[in-house]
Amino acid sequence: MSDLLLQVVQGLSLGAVYAGLALALVLVHRFTGIVNFAQGELAMLSTYVAWQLLDAGMPFWAALPVTLAVSVAGGMLVERLVIRRVEGGGELTLVAVTVGLLIFVNAAAGLVWSFAVRSFPNPFPAALGFGSAQSGFSALGVLGVVAVVMLALYVLFRHTGAGLIMRAVVADPVSARLAGIRVGRVLGLGWGLAAGVGAVAGVLVAPLLFLEPNMMGGVLVYALAAAVLGAFRDPVVTVAAGLGLGVAETLAGTYVGFVGADLKVAVPLLVIVAVLLLPRRAAETAPER
Amino acid sequence: MSAVRRRSAAFPDGGPQGGNDPSAGGGPAGPPFLRVSGLRAGYGPARVLNGIELVVGEGEMVAVLGPNGAGKTTLLRALSGMVRGRGSVRLRGTEILGKAPEEVARLGVTHVPEGRGTFAPLTVEENLRIGAHLRRRSHVAEDMRRVLAYFPLLQAHLRQPAGSLSGGEQQMLAVGRALMAQPRLLLLDEPSRGLAPVTTRRLFDVLRAVNLHDGVTVIVVEQNAQLALEFASRALVMETGRLALAGEAGRLGPGRRVASAYLGPRR
Ligand SMILES: Nc1ncnc2c1ncn2[C@@H]1O[C@H](COP(=O)(O)OP(=O)(O)OP(=O)(O)O)[C@@H](O)[C@H]1O
Ligand SMILES: [Mg+2]
């Protein structure tokens, strides 16, 4: 594979991870109107769950569904135990709560697993050759898994009865309750789904970044940028933005001399600022999805 | 929830137009279909309902009239659990006051609220399916056909988002969605609002059909007194949080006491 092509593919796979976590952010926001700053830390926690299972000798593709199930349950639990208590508390309260959750989960993970950096096995074996070819193939694997997750979400929301009920709750929770829908449970399920999607992002990014309690910090920043670009509503724009950010970051880090590895975290910041400076009109006329 | 589609045997004395005693609707021995007693409710410190007493028999169609701000909407909200209240609201003997709206809805009480009640981004068909989400899948197609027969205007818009319908079409969709739930008790808050006169009559024809053929008990808030008195078996007039007068619509036509209590002096 040529060097540039490899860079682009790796950028896309990193971007797919950003897109995954961004989708988790969008899900939580659509269901409960909250920007969950702790989404990345929940994904980190999921990744540790996966690591423990792998460490106990479970094969990766068996550990993944177990991790997903644990994560969905965990997300629902967080909604139930924390979020539901502060629901009507105003935006700043909610920001404080999710940021507090971020710090708490991070510290707790450090306490349990220490801040030592661990390596996380790459689930995609070298199908062909070594070196660049291998990283090319594992990047395609990451892209494939994220694509499957997105397809699953699409099918869930558009083609199942449960998805229809979730969309009704998102559209109008009061009318949904009058139709006999147990809205509280559906909102919990939304948090669970988001935690599951975040878990996939965490597990996929861990082999690239190494496993440690702070691993999702940078990813969260990129995911927030992608979610902002999608106005916390549009899944297609969000995913495209995540992929674009991944490619932009990788290429800038490699080809733009002064950016390098340290400055490239500034890319999402620039994107957020640029989006916020765009004329508001564009956002306001965006059709409701 | 089981389908409520009995041809109501609840009119021991000849149908909803007969009988003075609304409590008779509950059957000879059992508790009345709906018994509201000492219902007080409001918003925060502001008390709106001041002790409502009301008994509705199964299969009745009751109209609630009254001036703006009397508390008609609040009464329906209290019945469906949207606002909290004190006192008692029993549906076939089961206390429903204090239950969450979704739990009240699951007992067969469907409330079509004032002004809205459709899911704007969802298509018309999806809205109707949401209405039936508690029912068995096998019944949904047939119910949908029946509701579309009641509101043929919706047929052409099935794949369109509900938010893109006209106000009147949305109102029909809201009622159609409520009917998809096969309710035992249907609460309607000014369903004729924004409808052309012809459409309003059509809507009330549908309500009468649902009431007579499916035995659905209906409580409808309606500003058009003539219409309410024509279609309902009883009319209640609400004034500042109380039911000021209850009578049989057929006997207390406009020009009698209802008229002076609600419509003002005779023209
Ligand atoms: N959400 C609310 N918060 C506070 N007060 C309210 C609220 N809704 C209604 N009220 C008050 O309760 C009283 C009764 O209102 P309600 O909507 O029940 O009247 P209504 O009989 O339905 O009137 P209309 O014929 O205009 O629909 C009014 O004085 C109103 O100001
Ligand atoms: Mg009203």
PDB file of N, CA and C in Angstrom, chain A residues 127-193:
ATOM      1  N   ALA A 127      -3.409 -10.510   8.402  1.00  0.00           N
ATOM      2  CA  ALA A 127      -3.884 -11.462   7.406  1.00  0.00           C
ATOM      3  C   ALA A 127      -2.814 -11.678   6.349  1.00  0.00           C
ATOM      4  N   LEU A 128      -2.122 -10.617   6.046  1.00  0.00           N
ATOM      5  CA  LEU A 128      -1.116 -10.681   4.994  1.00  0.00           C
ATOM      6  C   LEU A 128       0.107  -9.910   5.462  1.00  0.00           C
ATOM      7  N   GLY A 129       1.229 -10.508   5.317  1.00  0.00           N
ATOM      8  CA  GLY A 129       2.483  -9.788   5.461  1.00  0.00           C
ATOM      9  C   GLY A 129       2.674  -9.094   6.791  1.00  0.00           C
ATOM     10  N   PHE A 130       3.534  -8.102   6.805  1.00  0.00           N
ATOM     11  CA  PHE A 130       3.931  -7.412   8.021  1.00  0.00           C
ATOM     12  C   PHE A 130       3.870  -5.911   7.825  1.00  0.00           C
ATOM     13  N   GLY A 131       4.247  -5.234   8.865  1.00  0.00           N
ATOM     14  CA  GLY A 131       4.454  -3.785   8.780  1.00  0.00           C
ATOM     15  C   GLY A 131       3.227  -3.055   8.289  1.00  0.00           C
ATOM     16  N   SER A 132       3.411  -2.255   7.274  1.00  0.00           N
ATOM     17  CA  SER A 132       2.349  -1.354   6.841  1.00  0.00           C
ATOM     18  C   SER A 132       1.126  -2.138   6.370  1.00  0.00           C
ATOM     19  N   ALA A 133       1.348  -3.281   5.759  1.00  0.00           N
ATOM     20  CA  ALA A 133       0.201  -4.039   5.290  1.00  0.00           C
ATOM     21  C   ALA A 133      -0.665  -4.444   6.481  1.00  0.00           C
ATOM     22  N   GLN A 134      -0.037  -4.858   7.574  1.00  0.00           N
ATOM     23  CA  GLN A 134      -0.835  -5.279   8.721  1.00  0.00           C
ATOM     24  C   GLN A 134      -1.625  -4.118   9.298  1.00  0.00           C
ATOM     25  N   SER A 135      -0.968  -2.990   9.492  1.00  0.00           N
ATOM     26  CA  SER A 135      -1.735  -1.893  10.082  1.00  0.00           C
ATOM     27  C   SER A 135      -2.832  -1.447   9.132  1.00  0.00           C
ATOM     28  N   GLY A 136      -2.603  -1.593   7.831  1.00  0.00           N
ATOM     29  CA  GLY A 136      -3.655  -1.292   6.870  1.00  0.00           C
ATOM     30  C   GLY A 136      -4.858  -2.188   7.069  1.00  0.00           C
ATOM     31  N   PHE A 137      -4.606  -3.472   7.264  1.00  0.00           N
ATOM     32  CA  PHE A 137      -5.726  -4.391   7.412  1.00  0.00           C
ATOM     33  C   PHE A 137      -6.451  -4.204   8.737  1.00  0.00           C
ATOM     34  N   SER A 138      -5.720  -3.932   9.806  1.00  0.00           N
ATOM     35  CA  SER A 138      -6.426  -3.758  11.080  1.00  0.00           C
ATOM     36  C   SER A 138      -7.234  -2.469  11.043  1.00  0.00           C
ATOM     37  N   ALA A 139      -6.749  -1.472  10.294  1.00  0.00           N
ATOM     38  CA  ALA A 139      -7.537  -0.247  10.136  1.00  0.00           C
ATOM     39  C   ALA A 139      -8.846  -0.542   9.419  1.00  0.00           C
ATOM     40  N   LEU A 140      -8.757  -1.385   8.382  1.00  0.00           N
ATOM     41  CA  LEU A 140      -9.986  -1.748   7.676  1.00  0.00           C
ATOM     42  C   LEU A 140     -10.925  -2.532   8.592  1.00  0.00           C
ATOM     43  N   GLY A 141     -10.357  -3.350   9.468  1.00  0.00           N
ATOM     44  CA  GLY A 141     -11.177  -4.095  10.424  1.00  0.00           C
ATOM     45  C   GLY A 141     -11.947  -3.160  11.342  1.00  0.00           C
ATOM     46  N   VAL A 142     -11.247  -2.134  11.844  1.00  0.00           N
ATOM     47  CA  VAL A 142     -11.905  -1.145  12.706  1.00  0.00           C
ATOM     48  C   VAL A 142     -13.053  -0.480  11.961  1.00  0.00           C
ATOM     49  N   LEU A 143     -12.761  -0.055  10.735  1.00  0.00           N
ATOM     50  CA  LEU A 143     -13.800   0.574   9.922  1.00  0.00           C
ATOM     51  C   LEU A 143     -15.000  -0.353   9.764  1.00  0.00           C
ATOM     52  N   GLY A 144     -14.702  -1.637   9.509  1.00  0.00           N
ATOM     53  CA  GLY A 144     -15.778  -2.609   9.296  1.00  0.00           C
ATOM     54  C   GLY A 144     -16.650  -2.757  10.526  1.00  0.00           C
ATOM     55  N   VAL A 145     -16.030  -2.867  11.707  1.00  0.00           N
ATOM     56  CA  VAL A 145     -16.814  -3.049  12.930  1.00  0.00           C
ATOM     57  C   VAL A 145     -17.688  -1.821  13.199  1.00  0.00           C
ATOM     58  N   VAL A 146     -17.110  -0.630  13.026  1.00  0.00           N
ATOM     59  CA  VAL A 146     -17.909   0.581  13.257  1.00  0.00           C
ATOM     60  C   VAL A 146     -19.063   0.655  12.254  1.00  0.00           C
ATOM     61  N   ALA A 147     -18.792   0.227  11.007  1.00  0.00           N
ATOM     62  CA  ALA A 147     -19.862   0.230  10.003  1.00  0.00           C
ATOM     63  C   ALA A 147     -20.991  -0.713  10.422  1.00  0.00           C
ATOM     64  N   VAL A 148     -20.617  -1.880  10.957  1.00  0.00           N
ATOM     65  CA  VAL A 148     -21.636  -2.833  11.398  1.00  0.00           C
ATOM     66  C   VAL A 148     -22.467  -2.238  12.538  1.00  0.00           C
ATOM     67  N   VAL A 149     -21.804  -1.559  13.478  1.00  0.00           N
ATOM     68  CA  VAL A 149     -22.527  -0.943  14.592  1.00  0.00           C
ATOM     69  C   VAL A 149     -23.520   0.085  14.075  1.00  0.00           C
ATOM     70  N   MET A 150     -23.064   0.905  13.113  1.00  0.00           N
ATOM     71  CA  MET A 150     -23.955   1.945  12.583  1.00  0.00           C
ATOM     72  C   MET A 150     -25.139   1.332  11.850  1.00  0.00           C
ATOM     73  N   LEU A 151     -24.861   0.272  11.093  1.00  0.00           N
ATOM     74  CA  LEU A 151     -25.941  -0.403  10.378  1.00  0.00           C
ATOM     75  C   LEU A 151     -26.945  -0.972  11.383  1.00  0.00           C
ATOM     76  N   ALA A 152     -26.422  -1.556  12.449  1.00  0.00           N
ATOM     77  CA  ALA A 152     -27.304  -2.137  13.465  1.00  0.00           C
ATOM     78  C   ALA A 152     -28.185  -1.054  14.087  1.00  0.00           C
ATOM     79  N   LEU A 153     -27.572   0.106  14.368  1.00  0.00           N
ATOM     80  CA  LEU A 153     -28.361   1.209  14.934  1.00  0.00           C
ATOM     81  C   LEU A 153     -29.443   1.651  13.957  1.00  0.00           C
ATOM     82  N   TYR A 154     -29.054   1.745  12.678  1.00  0.00           N
ATOM     83  CA  TYR A 154     -30.017   2.173  11.669  1.00  0.00           C
ATOM     84  C   TYR A 154     -31.201   1.208  11.630  1.00  0.00           C
ATOM     85  N   VAL A 155     -30.889  -0.084  11.577  1.00  0.00           N
ATOM     86  CA  VAL A 155     -31.963  -1.081  11.509  1.00  0.00           C
ATOM     87  C   VAL A 155     -32.824  -1.006  12.771  1.00  0.00           C
ATOM     88  N   LEU A 156     -32.173  -0.876  13.913  1.00  0.00           N
ATOM     89  CA  LEU A 156     -32.924  -0.785  15.172  1.00  0.00           C
ATOM     90  C   LEU A 156     -33.913   0.374  15.137  1.00  0.00           C
ATOM     91  N   PHE A 157     -33.436   1.551  14.749  1.00  0.00           N
ATOM     92  CA  PHE A 157     -34.301   2.728  14.839  1.00  0.00           C
ATOM     93  C   PHE A 157     -35.348   2.780  13.729  1.00  0.00           C
ATOM     94  N   ARG A 158     -34.971   2.303  12.542  1.00  0.00           N
ATOM     95  CA  ARG A 158     -35.881   2.471  11.403  1.00  0.00           C
ATOM     96  C   ARG A 158     -36.780   1.277  11.167  1.00  0.00           C
ATOM     97  N   HIS A 159     -36.370   0.092  11.588  1.00  0.00           N
ATOM     98  CA  HIS A 159     -37.115  -1.090  11.146  1.00  0.00           C
ATOM     99  C   HIS A 159     -37.573  -2.005  12.274  1.00  0.00           C
ATOM    100  N   THR A 160     -37.557  -1.532  13.509  1.00  0.00           N
ATOM    101  CA  THR A 160     -38.084  -2.381  14.582  1.00  0.00           C
ATOM    102  C   THR A 160     -39.115  -1.602  15.400  1.00  0.00           C
ATOM    103  N   GLY A 161     -39.992  -2.352  16.057  1.00  0.00           N
ATOM    104  CA  GLY A 161     -40.988  -1.723  16.906  1.00  0.00           C
ATOM    105  C   GLY A 161     -40.345  -0.972  18.064  1.00  0.00           C
ATOM    106  N   ALA A 162     -39.294  -1.557  18.649  1.00  0.00           N
ATOM    107  CA  ALA A 162     -38.612  -0.892  19.758  1.00  0.00           C
ATOM    108  C   ALA A 162     -38.015   0.431  19.298  1.00  0.00           C
ATOM    109  N   GLY A 163     -37.455   0.427  18.080  1.00  0.00           N
ATOM    110  CA  GLY A 163     -36.870   1.653  17.547  1.00  0.00           C
ATOM    111  C   GLY A 163     -37.932   2.721  17.327  1.00  0.00           C
ATOM    112  N   LEU A 164     -39.097   2.291  16.869  1.00  0.00           N
ATOM    113  CA  LEU A 164     -40.195   3.240  16.657  1.00  0.00           C
ATOM    114  C   LEU A 164     -40.585   3.882  17.986  1.00  0.00           C
ATOM    115  N   ILE A 165     -40.650   3.065  19.019  1.00  0.00           N
ATOM    116  CA  ILE A 165     -41.010   3.603  20.336  1.00  0.00           C
ATOM    117  C   ILE A 165     -39.949   4.583  20.817  1.00  0.00           C
ATOM    118  N   MET A 166     -38.675   4.239  20.578  1.00  0.00           N
ATOM    119  CA  MET A 166     -37.609   5.158  20.990  1.00  0.00           C
ATOM    120  C   MET A 166     -37.711   6.479  20.241  1.00  0.00           C
ATOM    121  N   ARG A 167     -38.000   6.399  18.934  1.00  0.00           N
ATOM    122  CA  ARG A 167     -38.112   7.657  18.177  1.00  0.00           C
ATOM    123  C   ARG A 167     -39.300   8.482  18.660  1.00  0.00           C
ATOM    124  N   ALA A 168     -40.375   7.799  19.054  1.00  0.00           N
ATOM    125  CA  ALA A 168     -41.525   8.536  19.584  1.00  0.00           C
ATOM    126  C   ALA A 168     -41.148   9.248  20.874  1.00  0.00           C
ATOM    127  N   VAL A 169     -40.395   8.572  21.733  1.00  0.00           N
ATOM    128  CA  VAL A 169     -39.986   9.190  23.001  1.00  0.00           C
ATOM    129  C   VAL A 169     -39.114  10.405  22.737  1.00  0.00           C
ATOM    130  N   VAL A 170     -38.192  10.267  21.767  1.00  0.00           N
ATOM    131  CA  VAL A 170     -37.316  11.386  21.439  1.00  0.00           C
ATOM    132  C   VAL A 170     -38.137  12.548  20.888  1.00  0.00           C
ATOM    133  N   ALA A 171     -39.134  12.229  20.058  1.00  0.00           N
ATOM    134  CA  ALA A 171     -39.928  13.280  19.412  1.00  0.00           C
ATOM    135  C   ALA A 171     -40.769  14.037  20.436  1.00  0.00           C
ATOM    136  N   ASP A 172     -41.374  13.341  21.377  1.00  0.00           N
ATOM    137  CA  ASP A 172     -42.295  14.000  22.295  1.00  0.00           C
ATOM    138  C   ASP A 172     -42.559  13.097  23.508  1.00  0.00           C
ATOM    139  N   PRO A 173     -41.760  13.290  24.551  1.00  0.00           N
ATOM    140  CA  PRO A 173     -41.894  12.385  25.701  1.00  0.00           C
ATOM    141  C   PRO A 173     -43.268  12.448  26.368  1.00  0.00           C
ATOM    142  N   VAL A 174     -43.895  13.630  26.378  1.00  0.00           N
ATOM    143  CA  VAL A 174     -45.195  13.738  27.055  1.00  0.00           C
ATOM    144  C   VAL A 174     -46.251  12.933  26.298  1.00  0.00           C
ATOM    145  N   SER A 175     -46.302  13.126  24.977  1.00  0.00           N
ATOM    146  CA  SER A 175     -47.257  12.350  24.192  1.00  0.00           C
ATOM    147  C   SER A 175     -46.953  10.859  24.288  1.00  0.00           C
ATOM    148  N   ALA A 176     -45.671  10.538  24.371  1.00  0.00           N
ATOM    149  CA  ALA A 176     -45.297   9.126  24.473  1.00  0.00           C
ATOM    150  C   ALA A 176     -45.872   8.519  25.756  1.00  0.00           C
ATOM    151  N   ARG A 177     -45.783   9.264  26.853  1.00  0.00           N
ATOM    152  CA  ARG A 177     -46.336   8.746  28.109  1.00  0.00           C
ATOM    153  C   ARG A 177     -47.839   8.569  27.986  1.00  0.00           C
ATOM    154  N   LEU A 178     -48.514   9.536  27.333  1.00  0.00           N
ATOM    155  CA  LEU A 178     -49.960   9.417  27.166  1.00  0.00           C
ATOM    156  C   LEU A 178     -50.311   8.217  26.286  1.00  0.00           C
ATOM    157  N   ALA A 179     -49.369   7.781  25.457  1.00  0.00           N
ATOM    158  CA  ALA A 179     -49.620   6.595  24.636  1.00  0.00           C
ATOM    159  C   ALA A 179     -49.255   5.320  25.389  1.00  0.00           C
ATOM    160  N   GLY A 180     -48.907   5.459  26.671  1.00  0.00           N
ATOM    161  CA  GLY A 180     -48.639   4.269  27.471  1.00  0.00           C
ATOM    162  C   GLY A 180     -47.208   3.777  27.389  1.00  0.00           C
ATOM    163  N   ILE A 181     -46.305   4.611  26.852  1.00  0.00           N
ATOM    164  CA  ILE A 181     -44.901   4.196  26.757  1.00  0.00           C
ATOM    165  C   ILE A 181     -44.198   4.536  28.075  1.00  0.00           C
ATOM    166  N   ARG A 182     -43.478   3.576  28.631  1.00  0.00           N
ATOM    167  CA  ARG A 182     -42.752   3.823  29.883  1.00  0.00           C
ATOM    168  C   ARG A 182     -41.462   4.560  29.553  1.00  0.00           C
ATOM    169  N   VAL A 183     -41.594   5.895  29.521  1.00  0.00           N
ATOM    170  CA  VAL A 183     -40.523   6.738  28.997  1.00  0.00           C
ATOM    171  C   VAL A 183     -39.233   6.582  29.799  1.00  0.00           C
ATOM    172  N   GLY A 184     -39.350   6.466  31.117  1.00  0.00           N
ATOM    173  CA  GLY A 184     -38.151   6.333  31.945  1.00  0.00           C
ATOM    174  C   GLY A 184     -37.287   5.162  31.501  1.00  0.00           C
ATOM    175  N   ARG A 185     -37.928   4.044  31.239  1.00  0.00           N
ATOM    176  CA  ARG A 185     -37.173   2.869  30.801  1.00  0.00           C
ATOM    177  C   ARG A 185     -36.525   3.098  29.456  1.00  0.00           C
ATOM    178  N   VAL A 186     -37.256   3.766  28.560  1.00  0.00           N
ATOM    179  CA  VAL A 186     -36.704   3.995  27.225  1.00  0.00           C
ATOM    180  C   VAL A 186     -35.479   4.904  27.306  1.00  0.00           C
ATOM    181  N   LEU A 187     -35.553   5.929  28.178  1.00  0.00           N
ATOM    182  CA  LEU A 187     -34.393   6.817  28.329  1.00  0.00           C
ATOM    183  C   LEU A 187     -33.208   6.039  28.872  1.00  0.00           C
ATOM    184  N   GLY A 188     -33.465   5.151  29.823  1.00  0.00           N
ATOM    185  CA  GLY A 188     -32.399   4.308  30.356  1.00  0.00           C
ATOM    186  C   GLY A 188     -31.783   3.457  29.254  1.00  0.00           C
ATOM    187  N   LEU A 189     -32.653   2.936  28.401  1.00  0.00           N
ATOM    188  CA  LEU A 189     -32.181   2.115  27.283  1.00  0.00           C
ATOM    189  C   LEU A 189     -31.312   2.954  26.346  1.00  0.00           C
ATOM    190  N   GLY A 190     -31.688   4.212  26.168  1.00  0.00           N
ATOM    191  CA  GLY A 190     -30.883   5.104  25.336  1.00  0.00           C
ATOM    192  C   GLY A 190     -29.466   5.245  25.892  1.00  0.00           C
ATOM    193  N   TRP A 191     -29.372   5.430  27.216  1.00  0.00           N
ATOM    194  CA  TRP A 191     -28.040   5.513  27.842  1.00  0.00           C
ATOM    195  C   TRP A 191     -27.306   4.189  27.685  1.00  0.00           C
ATOM    196  N   GLY A 192     -28.031   3.089  27.806  1.00  0.00           N
ATOM    197  CA  GLY A 192     -27.414   1.780  27.649  1.00  0.00           C
ATOM    198  C   GLY A 192     -26.858   1.592  26.244  1.00  0.00           C
ATOM    199  N   LEU A 193     -27.679   1.941  25.258  1.00  0.00           N
ATOM    200  CA  LEU A 193     -27.243   1.841  23.860  1.00  0.00           C
ATOM    201  C   LEU A 193     -25.985   2.667  23.635  1.00  0.00           C
TER     202      LEU A 193
END
